[in-house]
């Protein structure tokens, strides 16, 4: 029986021009290039300028994704932005993006699931497209984590960077089979018992301040590989695919050791992993679409490829998606 699927029409990314290397960070806090590379795989990250907001990065990524799709903003009737660093407490940053793109129809809203945000946003948009309520969606992950970092805390400030990535999804009738093009499944999980292991110590309703990111790194690390493999195995179970069928594994880029550990546990070959953490650091909700944009730009990602996405982050939240490009 035929089925409406959310097909990826385009992908784009945007990174603020300013880069900061590990060596430059070592001039501000007691750390070293060797420590950061060995523990995380990160070598440098992009940092937004004062006048670059999350919406600025997101709009650039959205325009790149629309260009890649050969579409215009007039085609879009849904914008779902994943971010934990909105321009303002409200309105949703998605409406700023909508207005700046000149879109006056449909709906635009934000989704907040920290580093898993992009897959949560993708799943949300997918449901609306499958229902027929909307036809064409921009799903964006955009962050300016540099604004919520405690730049005196070496245990966190070396890990993150700023950036944005976006995909254009279109609802397309498909045969309703395993070989369909588009999003085949999204699997979402949360467990709020772990909410104090990775959080921001401020907010409108608690302190009235923005706050800074705090993390029990070891606890996050301990939980990550198990959570990631669980949710990926769930995606395999639902779709009938296995690790051998995957063309590209595009994980959330938090730490190379977590990525390699998960891939090894799942039996995914190292040459199938798209890695950007060395150049971008952890850009939270932006990391997966930025990695997709990289794989698209360098010619790896092609029509028909089976792409596995995965993320884990604050909450804890974790999620996977299987997409036929
Ligand atoms: N430079 C040098 N030394 C450091 C630094 C640094 N930047 N940071 C910590 N250290 C020191 C510690 O003080 C400690 O010193 P001590 O032994 O004298 O006490 C030592 O290094 C070891 O510290 P650990 O915290 O035990 O280091 P660990 O091996 O666990 O690595 C890390 C830390 C990289 C943070 C790791 O735990 C990790 O990657 N965790 C997962 C984090 C993550 O992925 N977070 C993102 C989740 S996604 C999201 O939602 C935002």
CSV table of N, CA and C in Angstrom, one decimal, residues 59-171:
chain,number,residue,atom,x,y,z
A,59,UNK,N,19.7,30.7,9.4
A,59,UNK,CA,19.2,31.2,8.1
A,59,UNK,C,20.2,30.9,7.0
A,60,UNK,N,21.4,31.0,7.3
A,60,UNK,CA,22.5,30.7,6.3
A,60,UNK,C,22.4,29.2,5.9
A,61,UNK,N,22.2,28.4,6.9
A,61,UNK,CA,22.2,26.9,6.6
A,61,UNK,C,20.9,26.6,5.8
A,62,UNK,N,19.8,27.3,6.2
A,62,UNK,CA,18.5,27.0,5.5
A,62,UNK,C,18.6,27.4,4.0
A,63,UNK,N,19.3,28.6,3.8
A,63,UNK,CA,19.4,29.0,2.4
A,63,UNK,C,20.3,28.0,1.6
A,64,UNK,N,21.3,27.5,2.2
A,64,UNK,CA,22.2,26.5,1.6
A,64,UNK,C,21.4,25.2,1.3
A,65,UNK,N,20.5,24.8,2.2
A,65,UNK,CA,19.7,23.6,2.0
A,65,UNK,C,18.7,23.8,0.9
A,66,UNK,N,18.1,25.0,0.8
A,66,UNK,CA,17.1,25.3,-0.2
A,66,UNK,C,17.8,25.3,-1.6
A,67,UNK,N,19.0,25.9,-1.7
A,67,UNK,CA,19.8,25.9,-2.9
A,67,UNK,C,20.1,24.5,-3.4
A,68,UNK,N,20.5,23.7,-2.4
A,68,UNK,CA,20.9,22.3,-2.7
A,68,UNK,C,19.7,21.5,-3.3
A,69,UNK,N,18.5,21.9,-2.7
A,69,UNK,CA,17.2,21.2,-3.1
A,69,UNK,C,16.7,21.8,-4.5
A,70,UNK,N,17.2,22.9,-4.9
A,70,UNK,CA,16.7,23.6,-6.1
A,70,UNK,C,15.3,24.1,-5.8
A,71,UNK,N,15.1,24.5,-4.6
A,71,UNK,CA,13.8,25.1,-4.2
A,71,UNK,C,13.9,26.5,-3.6
A,72,UNK,N,12.8,27.1,-3.4
A,72,UNK,CA,12.9,28.5,-2.8
A,72,UNK,C,12.1,28.5,-1.5
A,73,UNK,N,12.2,29.6,-0.7
A,73,UNK,CA,11.5,29.6,0.5
A,73,UNK,C,10.0,29.5,0.3
A,74,UNK,N,9.5,29.9,-0.9
A,74,UNK,CA,8.1,29.9,-1.2
A,74,UNK,C,7.5,28.5,-1.1
A,75,UNK,N,8.4,27.5,-1.3
A,75,UNK,CA,8.0,26.1,-1.3
A,75,UNK,C,7.7,25.6,0.2
A,76,UNK,N,8.2,26.3,1.2
A,76,UNK,CA,8.2,25.8,2.5
A,76,UNK,C,7.0,26.1,3.3
A,77,UNK,N,6.3,25.2,3.9
A,77,UNK,CA,5.2,25.5,4.8
A,77,UNK,C,5.3,25.0,6.2
A,78,UNK,N,6.5,24.5,6.5
A,78,UNK,CA,6.8,24.1,7.9
A,78,UNK,C,8.3,24.3,8.3
A,79,UNK,N,8.5,25.0,9.4
A,79,UNK,CA,9.9,25.1,9.9
A,79,UNK,C,10.0,24.5,11.3
A,80,UNK,N,10.8,23.5,11.5
A,80,UNK,CA,11.1,23.0,12.8
A,80,UNK,C,12.6,23.2,13.1
A,81,UNK,N,12.8,24.0,14.1
A,81,UNK,CA,14.2,24.3,14.5
A,81,UNK,C,14.5,23.6,15.8
A,82,UNK,N,15.6,22.9,15.8
A,82,UNK,CA,16.1,22.3,17.1
A,82,UNK,C,17.2,23.2,17.6
A,83,UNK,N,17.0,23.7,18.8
A,83,UNK,CA,18.0,24.5,19.5
A,83,UNK,C,17.8,24.5,21.0
A,84,UNK,N,19.0,24.6,21.7
A,84,UNK,CA,18.9,24.9,23.1
A,84,UNK,C,19.5,26.2,23.4
A,85,UNK,N,19.8,27.0,22.4
A,85,UNK,CA,20.4,28.3,22.5
A,85,UNK,C,19.6,29.3,21.6
A,86,UNK,N,18.3,29.5,21.9
A,86,UNK,CA,17.5,30.4,21.1
A,86,UNK,C,18.0,31.8,21.2
A,87,UNK,N,17.6,32.6,20.2
A,87,UNK,CA,18.0,34.1,20.3
A,87,UNK,C,17.4,34.7,21.5
A,88,UNK,N,16.1,34.4,21.8
A,88,UNK,CA,15.4,35.0,23.0
A,88,UNK,C,14.6,33.8,23.7
A,89,UNK,N,14.2,34.1,24.9
A,89,UNK,CA,13.4,33.1,25.6
A,89,UNK,C,12.1,32.8,24.8
A,90,UNK,N,11.5,33.8,24.3
A,90,UNK,CA,10.5,33.7,23.2
A,90,UNK,C,10.4,35.0,22.5
A,91,UNK,N,9.9,35.0,21.2
A,91,UNK,CA,9.3,33.9,20.5
A,91,UNK,C,10.3,32.9,20.1
A,92,UNK,N,9.8,31.8,19.6
A,92,UNK,CA,10.6,30.7,19.0
A,92,UNK,C,11.6,31.3,17.9
A,93,UNK,N,12.8,30.9,18.0
A,93,UNK,CA,13.8,31.4,16.9
A,93,UNK,C,13.3,31.0,15.5
A,94,UNK,N,12.5,29.9,15.4
A,94,UNK,CA,12.0,29.5,14.1
A,94,UNK,C,11.2,30.5,13.4
A,95,UNK,N,10.5,31.4,14.2
A,95,UNK,CA,9.7,32.4,13.6
A,95,UNK,C,10.5,33.6,13.0
A,96,UNK,N,11.7,33.8,13.6
A,96,UNK,CA,12.6,34.8,13.1
A,96,UNK,C,13.2,34.3,11.8
A,97,UNK,N,13.5,33.0,11.7
A,97,UNK,CA,14.0,32.4,10.5
A,97,UNK,C,12.9,32.5,9.4
A,98,UNK,N,11.7,32.2,9.8
A,98,UNK,CA,10.5,32.2,8.9
A,98,UNK,C,10.4,33.6,8.3
A,99,UNK,N,10.4,34.6,9.2
A,99,UNK,CA,10.3,36.0,8.7
A,99,UNK,C,11.4,36.4,7.8
A,100,UNK,N,12.6,36.1,8.2
A,100,UNK,CA,13.8,36.5,7.4
A,100,UNK,C,13.8,35.8,6.0
A,101,UNK,N,13.2,34.6,6.0
A,101,UNK,CA,13.1,33.9,4.7
A,101,UNK,C,11.9,34.4,3.8
A,102,UNK,N,11.1,35.3,4.5
A,102,UNK,CA,10.0,35.9,3.8
A,102,UNK,C,8.8,34.9,3.6
A,103,UNK,N,8.7,34.0,4.6
A,103,UNK,CA,7.6,33.0,4.5
A,103,UNK,C,6.5,33.5,5.4
A,104,UNK,N,5.3,33.5,4.9
A,104,UNK,CA,4.1,34.0,5.7
A,104,UNK,C,3.0,33.0,5.8
A,105,UNK,N,3.3,31.8,5.4
A,105,UNK,CA,2.2,30.7,5.5
A,105,UNK,C,2.8,29.6,6.3
A,106,UNK,N,1.9,28.7,6.7
A,106,UNK,CA,2.3,27.5,7.4
A,106,UNK,C,2.7,27.8,8.9
A,107,UNK,N,3.6,26.9,9.4
A,107,UNK,CA,3.9,27.0,10.9
A,107,UNK,C,5.4,26.9,11.1
A,108,UNK,N,5.9,27.6,12.2
A,108,UNK,CA,7.3,27.5,12.5
A,108,UNK,C,7.4,27.4,14.0
A,109,UNK,N,8.2,26.5,14.5
A,109,UNK,CA,8.3,26.4,16.0
A,109,UNK,C,9.7,25.7,16.3
A,110,UNK,N,10.1,25.8,17.6
A,110,UNK,CA,11.3,25.2,18.1
A,110,UNK,C,11.1,23.9,18.8
A,111,UNK,N,12.1,23.1,18.8
A,111,UNK,CA,12.1,21.8,19.6
A,111,UNK,C,13.3,21.8,20.4
A,112,UNK,N,13.2,21.4,21.7
A,112,UNK,CA,14.4,21.4,22.6
A,112,UNK,C,14.7,20.0,23.1
A,113,UNK,N,15.7,19.4,22.6
A,113,UNK,CA,16.1,18.1,23.1
A,113,UNK,C,17.6,18.0,23.2
A,114,UNK,N,18.2,19.2,23.4
A,114,UNK,CA,19.7,19.3,23.4
A,114,UNK,C,20.4,18.7,22.2
A,115,UNK,N,21.4,17.8,22.5
A,115,UNK,CA,22.1,17.2,21.4
A,115,UNK,C,21.3,16.3,20.5
A,116,UNK,N,20.2,15.7,21.0
A,116,UNK,CA,19.3,14.9,20.2
A,116,UNK,C,18.3,15.7,19.5
A,117,UNK,N,18.4,17.0,19.6
A,117,UNK,CA,17.3,17.9,19.1
A,117,UNK,C,17.0,17.7,17.6
A,118,UNK,N,18.1,17.5,16.8
A,118,UNK,CA,17.9,17.4,15.4
A,118,UNK,C,17.0,16.2,15.0
A,119,UNK,N,17.3,15.1,15.6
A,119,UNK,CA,16.5,13.9,15.3
A,119,UNK,C,15.0,14.1,15.9
A,120,UNK,N,14.9,14.7,17.0
A,120,UNK,CA,13.5,15.0,17.5
A,120,UNK,C,12.8,15.9,16.6
A,121,UNK,N,13.5,16.9,16.0
A,121,UNK,CA,12.8,17.8,15.1
A,121,UNK,C,12.5,17.1,13.8
A,122,UNK,N,13.4,16.2,13.3
A,122,UNK,CA,13.2,15.5,12.1
A,122,UNK,C,11.9,14.6,12.3
A,123,UNK,N,11.8,13.9,13.4
A,123,UNK,CA,10.7,13.0,13.7
A,123,UNK,C,9.4,13.8,13.7
A,124,UNK,N,9.5,15.1,14.3
A,124,UNK,CA,8.3,15.9,14.4
A,124,UNK,C,7.8,16.3,13.0
A,125,UNK,N,8.7,16.8,12.2
A,125,UNK,CA,8.4,17.2,10.8
A,125,UNK,C,7.9,16.1,10.0
A,126,UNK,N,8.5,14.9,10.2
A,126,UNK,CA,8.1,13.7,9.5
A,126,UNK,C,6.7,13.3,9.7
A,127,UNK,N,6.3,13.4,11.0
A,127,UNK,CA,4.9,13.1,11.3
A,127,UNK,C,3.9,14.1,10.6
A,128,UNK,N,4.2,15.4,10.6
A,128,UNK,CA,3.4,16.3,10.0
A,128,UNK,C,3.3,16.1,8.5
A,129,UNK,N,4.4,15.8,7.9
A,129,UNK,CA,4.4,15.5,6.4
A,129,UNK,C,3.7,14.3,6.1
A,130,UNK,N,3.9,13.2,6.9
A,130,UNK,CA,3.1,12.0,6.6
A,130,UNK,C,1.6,12.1,6.8
A,131,UNK,N,1.2,13.0,7.7
A,131,UNK,CA,-0.2,13.3,7.9
A,131,UNK,C,-0.9,14.0,6.7
A,132,UNK,N,0.0,14.7,5.9
A,132,UNK,CA,-0.6,15.5,4.8
A,132,UNK,C,-0.9,16.9,5.2
A,133,UNK,N,-0.7,17.2,6.5
A,133,UNK,CA,-1.0,18.6,7.0
A,133,UNK,C,0.0,19.6,6.3
A,134,UNK,N,1.2,19.3,6.1
A,134,UNK,CA,2.2,20.1,5.5
A,134,UNK,C,2.9,19.4,4.4
A,135,UNK,N,3.4,20.1,3.4
A,135,UNK,CA,4.0,19.5,2.2
A,135,UNK,C,5.5,19.5,2.2
A,136,UNK,N,6.1,20.6,2.7
A,136,UNK,CA,7.5,20.8,2.5
A,136,UNK,C,8.1,21.5,3.8
A,137,UNK,N,9.1,20.8,4.4
A,137,UNK,CA,9.6,21.3,5.7
A,137,UNK,C,11.1,21.6,5.6
A,138,UNK,N,11.4,22.7,6.4
A,138,UNK,CA,12.8,22.9,6.7
A,138,UNK,C,13.1,22.4,8.1
A,139,UNK,N,14.0,21.5,8.3
A,139,UNK,CA,14.3,21.0,9.6
A,139,UNK,C,15.8,21.5,9.9
A,140,UNK,N,15.9,22.3,10.9
A,140,UNK,CA,17.2,22.9,11.2
A,140,UNK,C,17.7,22.6,12.6
A,141,UNK,N,19.0,22.4,12.7
A,141,UNK,CA,19.7,22.3,14.0
A,141,UNK,C,20.6,23.5,14.0
A,142,UNK,N,20.5,24.4,15.0
A,142,UNK,CA,21.4,25.5,15.1
A,142,UNK,C,21.7,25.9,16.5
A,143,UNK,N,23.0,26.2,16.8
A,143,UNK,CA,23.3,26.5,18.2
A,143,UNK,C,24.5,27.5,18.3
A,144,UNK,N,24.4,28.3,19.3
A,144,UNK,CA,25.5,29.1,19.8
A,144,UNK,C,25.9,28.7,21.2
A,145,UNK,N,26.4,27.5,21.4
A,145,UNK,CA,26.8,27.0,22.7
A,145,UNK,C,27.9,27.9,23.3
A,146,UNK,N,28.6,28.6,22.5
A,146,UNK,CA,29.7,29.5,23.1
A,146,UNK,C,29.1,30.5,24.1
A,147,UNK,N,27.8,30.8,23.9
A,147,UNK,CA,27.1,31.8,24.8
A,147,UNK,C,26.7,31.2,26.1
A,148,UNK,N,26.7,29.9,26.3
A,148,UNK,CA,26.3,29.3,27.6
A,148,UNK,C,27.5,28.5,28.2
A,149,UNK,N,28.7,28.7,27.6
A,149,UNK,CA,29.8,28.0,28.2
A,149,UNK,C,30.4,28.9,29.3
A,150,UNK,N,30.9,28.2,30.4
A,150,UNK,CA,31.7,28.9,31.4
A,150,UNK,C,33.2,28.8,30.9
A,151,UNK,N,33.7,29.9,30.3
A,151,UNK,CA,35.0,29.9,29.7
A,151,UNK,C,36.2,29.7,30.6
A,152,UNK,N,35.8,29.6,32.0
A,152,UNK,CA,36.9,29.3,32.9
A,152,UNK,C,36.9,27.8,33.3
A,153,UNK,N,35.9,27.1,32.8
A,153,UNK,CA,35.8,25.7,33.2
A,153,UNK,C,36.4,24.8,32.1
A,154,UNK,N,37.6,24.3,32.3
A,154,UNK,CA,38.3,23.5,31.3
A,154,UNK,C,37.6,22.2,31.0
A,155,UNK,N,36.8,21.7,31.9
A,155,UNK,CA,36.1,20.4,31.7
A,155,UNK,C,35.0,20.5,30.7
A,156,UNK,N,34.5,21.7,30.4
A,156,UNK,CA,33.4,21.8,29.4
A,156,UNK,C,33.7,22.7,28.2
A,157,UNK,N,34.5,23.8,28.5
A,157,UNK,CA,34.6,24.8,27.4
A,157,UNK,C,35.4,24.3,26.2
A,158,UNK,N,36.2,23.3,26.4
A,158,UNK,CA,37.0,22.8,25.3
A,158,UNK,C,36.2,21.9,24.3
A,159,UNK,N,34.9,21.5,24.7
A,159,UNK,CA,34.2,20.5,24.0
A,159,UNK,C,33.3,21.0,22.9
A,160,UNK,N,32.8,22.2,23.0
A,160,UNK,CA,31.7,22.7,22.2
A,160,UNK,C,32.1,23.7,21.1
A,161,UNK,N,31.2,23.9,20.1
A,161,UNK,CA,31.4,24.9,19.1
A,161,UNK,C,30.0,25.4,18.6
A,162,UNK,N,30.0,26.3,17.7
A,162,UNK,CA,28.8,26.9,17.2
A,162,UNK,C,28.6,26.5,15.7
A,163,UNK,N,27.4,26.5,15.2
A,163,UNK,CA,27.1,26.2,13.8
A,163,UNK,C,25.7,25.9,13.6
A,164,UNK,N,25.3,25.6,12.3
A,164,UNK,CA,24.0,25.3,12.0
A,164,UNK,C,23.9,24.4,10.7
A,165,UNK,N,22.9,23.5,10.7
A,165,UNK,CA,22.7,22.6,9.5
A,165,UNK,C,21.3,22.5,9.3
A,166,UNK,N,20.9,22.2,8.0
A,166,UNK,CA,19.5,22.1,7.7
A,166,UNK,C,19.2,21.1,6.6
A,167,UNK,N,18.0,20.5,6.6
A,167,UNK,CA,17.6,19.7,5.5
A,167,UNK,C,16.2,20.2,5.1
A,168,UNK,N,15.9,20.0,3.8
A,168,UNK,CA,14.6,20.2,3.2
A,168,UNK,C,13.9,18.9,3.0
A,169,UNK,N,12.8,18.7,3.6
A,169,UNK,CA,12.0,17.5,3.4
A,169,UNK,C,10.7,17.8,2.6
A,170,UNK,N,10.4,16.8,1.7
A,170,UNK,CA,9.2,17.0,1.0
A,170,UNK,C,8.3,15.7,1.1
A,171,UNK,N,7.0,15.8,1.3
A,171,UNK,CA,6.2,14.7,1.4
A,171,UNK,C,5.9,14.1,0.0
